C-alpha positions as a printed NumPy array, in Angstrom:
array([[ 96.661, -70.286,  -8.875],
       [ 94.547, -73.059,  -7.208],
       [ 91.365, -72.876,  -5.424],
       [ 93.145, -72.519,  -2.177],
       [ 95.115, -69.684,  -2.603],
       [ 91.868, -67.981,  -4.182],
       [ 90.266, -68.088,  -0.893],
       [ 93.133, -66.365,   1.092],
       [ 93.161, -63.459,  -1.402],
       [ 88.616, -63.26 ,  -0.917],
       [ 88.178, -61.936,   2.036],
       [ 90.975, -58.665,   1.877],
       [ 88.727, -58.2  ,  -1.77 ],
       [ 85.519, -58.236,  -0.098],
       [ 85.955, -56.422,   2.527],
       [ 87.533, -53.53 ,   0.081],
       [ 83.892, -53.523,  -1.846],
       [ 82.283, -54.142,   1.781],
       [ 84.177, -50.674,   2.741],
       [ 83.86 , -48.608,  -0.78 ],
       [ 80.03 , -49.627,  -0.52 ],
       [ 79.685, -48.472,   2.873],
       [ 81.104, -44.766,   2.458],
       [ 79.689, -44.689,  -0.973],
       [ 76.483, -44.774,   0.606],
       [ 77.469, -42.322,   3.38 ],
       [ 78.939, -40.014,   0.607],
       [ 75.834, -40.525,  -1.119],
       [ 73.096, -39.543,   1.553],
       [ 74.937, -37.141,   2.727],
       [ 76.081, -38.475,   5.965],
       [ 79.755, -37.865,   5.272],
       [ 79.319, -33.917,   4.242],
       [ 81.513, -32.25 ,   0.794],
       [ 84.445, -31.444,   2.042],
       [ 85.082, -34.082,   4.845],
       [ 88.191, -35.584,   5.306],
       [ 88.389, -39.225,   5.421],
       [ 90.927, -40.373,   8.211],
       [ 92.8  , -43.655,   6.91 ],
       [ 93.956, -44.446,  10.64 ],
       [ 89.852, -44.247,  12.095],
       [ 88.718, -45.977,   8.987],
       [ 90.835, -48.338,   9.843],
       [ 90.026, -48.455,  13.609],
       [ 86.332, -48.574,  12.713],
       [ 86.724, -51.9  ,  10.085],
       [ 89.408, -53.238,  12.363],
       [ 91.894, -54.082,   9.175],
       [ 94.685, -53.055,   7.476],
       [ 95.481, -50.124,   5.408],
       [ 95.413, -52.334,   1.676],
       [ 91.336, -52.457,   1.828],
       [ 90.718, -49.155,   2.954],
       [ 93.181, -47.69 ,   0.49 ],
       [ 91.199, -49.934,  -2.47 ],
       [ 87.92 , -48.319,  -1.443],
       [ 89.675, -44.695,  -1.145],
       [ 91.16 , -45.304,  -5.082],
       [ 87.305, -46.622,  -6.225],
       [ 85.843, -43.391,  -5.169],
       [ 88.526, -41.25 ,  -6.345],
       [ 87.506, -42.867,  -9.849],
       [ 83.859, -42.319,  -9.523],
       [ 84.399, -38.689,  -8.593],
       [ 83.38 , -38.557,  -4.864],
       [ 86.236, -37.729,  -3.579],
       [ 89.43 , -35.775,  -4.296],
       [ 92.874, -37.272,  -3.282],
       [ 95.454, -34.613,  -2.152],
       [ 99.224, -36.107,  -2.113],
       [100.083, -35.673,   1.544],
       [ 96.948, -34.06 ,   2.629],
       [ 94.119, -36.911,   2.21 ],
       [ 90.854, -38.094,   0.739],
       [ 88.226, -35.578,   0.885],
       [ 84.511, -35.91 ,   0.352],
       [ 84.012, -34.128,  -3.581],
       [ 80.941, -31.24 ,  -4.371],
       [ 78.785, -32.7  ,  -6.556],
       [ 77.77 , -30.07 ,  -8.571],
       [ 74.382, -30.384, -10.556],
       [ 76.474, -29.684, -13.602],
       [ 78.398, -33.291, -12.845],
       [ 75.228, -34.525, -11.732],
       [ 74.049, -33.893, -15.248],
       [ 76.763, -35.121, -17.043],
       [ 76.984, -38.349, -14.875],
       [ 73.515, -38.878, -15.818],
       [ 73.887, -38.452, -19.729],
       [ 77.183, -40.826, -19.664],
       [ 75.52 , -43.47 , -18.14 ],
       [ 72.254, -43.492, -20.321],
       [ 74.493, -43.641, -23.123],
       [ 76.293, -46.583, -21.381],
       [ 72.786, -48.436, -20.781],
       [ 71.593, -48.058, -24.216],
       [ 74.48 , -49.559, -25.688],
       [ 74.784, -52.255, -23.208],
       [ 70.537, -52.976, -24.427],
       [ 72.076, -53.034, -28.036],
       [ 74.579, -55.419, -27.204],
       [ 71.993, -57.552, -25.378],
       [ 69.859, -57.247, -28.252],
       [ 72.239, -57.988, -30.906],
       [ 72.886, -61.149, -29.297],
       [ 69.114, -62.299, -28.684],
       [ 67.782, -65.052, -30.672],
       [ 64.887, -68.072, -30.395],
       [ 67.604, -69.991, -28.223],
       [ 68.524, -67.514, -25.761],
       [ 64.472, -66.504, -25.549],
       [ 63.18 , -69.945, -24.366]])
């Protein structure tokens, strides 16, 4: 792929990330309440975009466990329990510890200077 082709795809990818970040923040801060349904058509109008970036953001939010997608019904903000938060915190702590170990293994005098 040439540089011109990559540039053509960048705005759509960036828009999907921006929509994901915006919706994630809305969910985490409680501005989008548990059980709320995300309407793709309203989101398209709000962000002035096609369905693709909206669907990308919804898929990412579902993977993060913030949304539940029910076929033929829509995407809904999940109820997050204390147990869910505890498990997520434990997983994150393990991943961060592993990342630190990997980073520590690659340190040497050249990388520290």
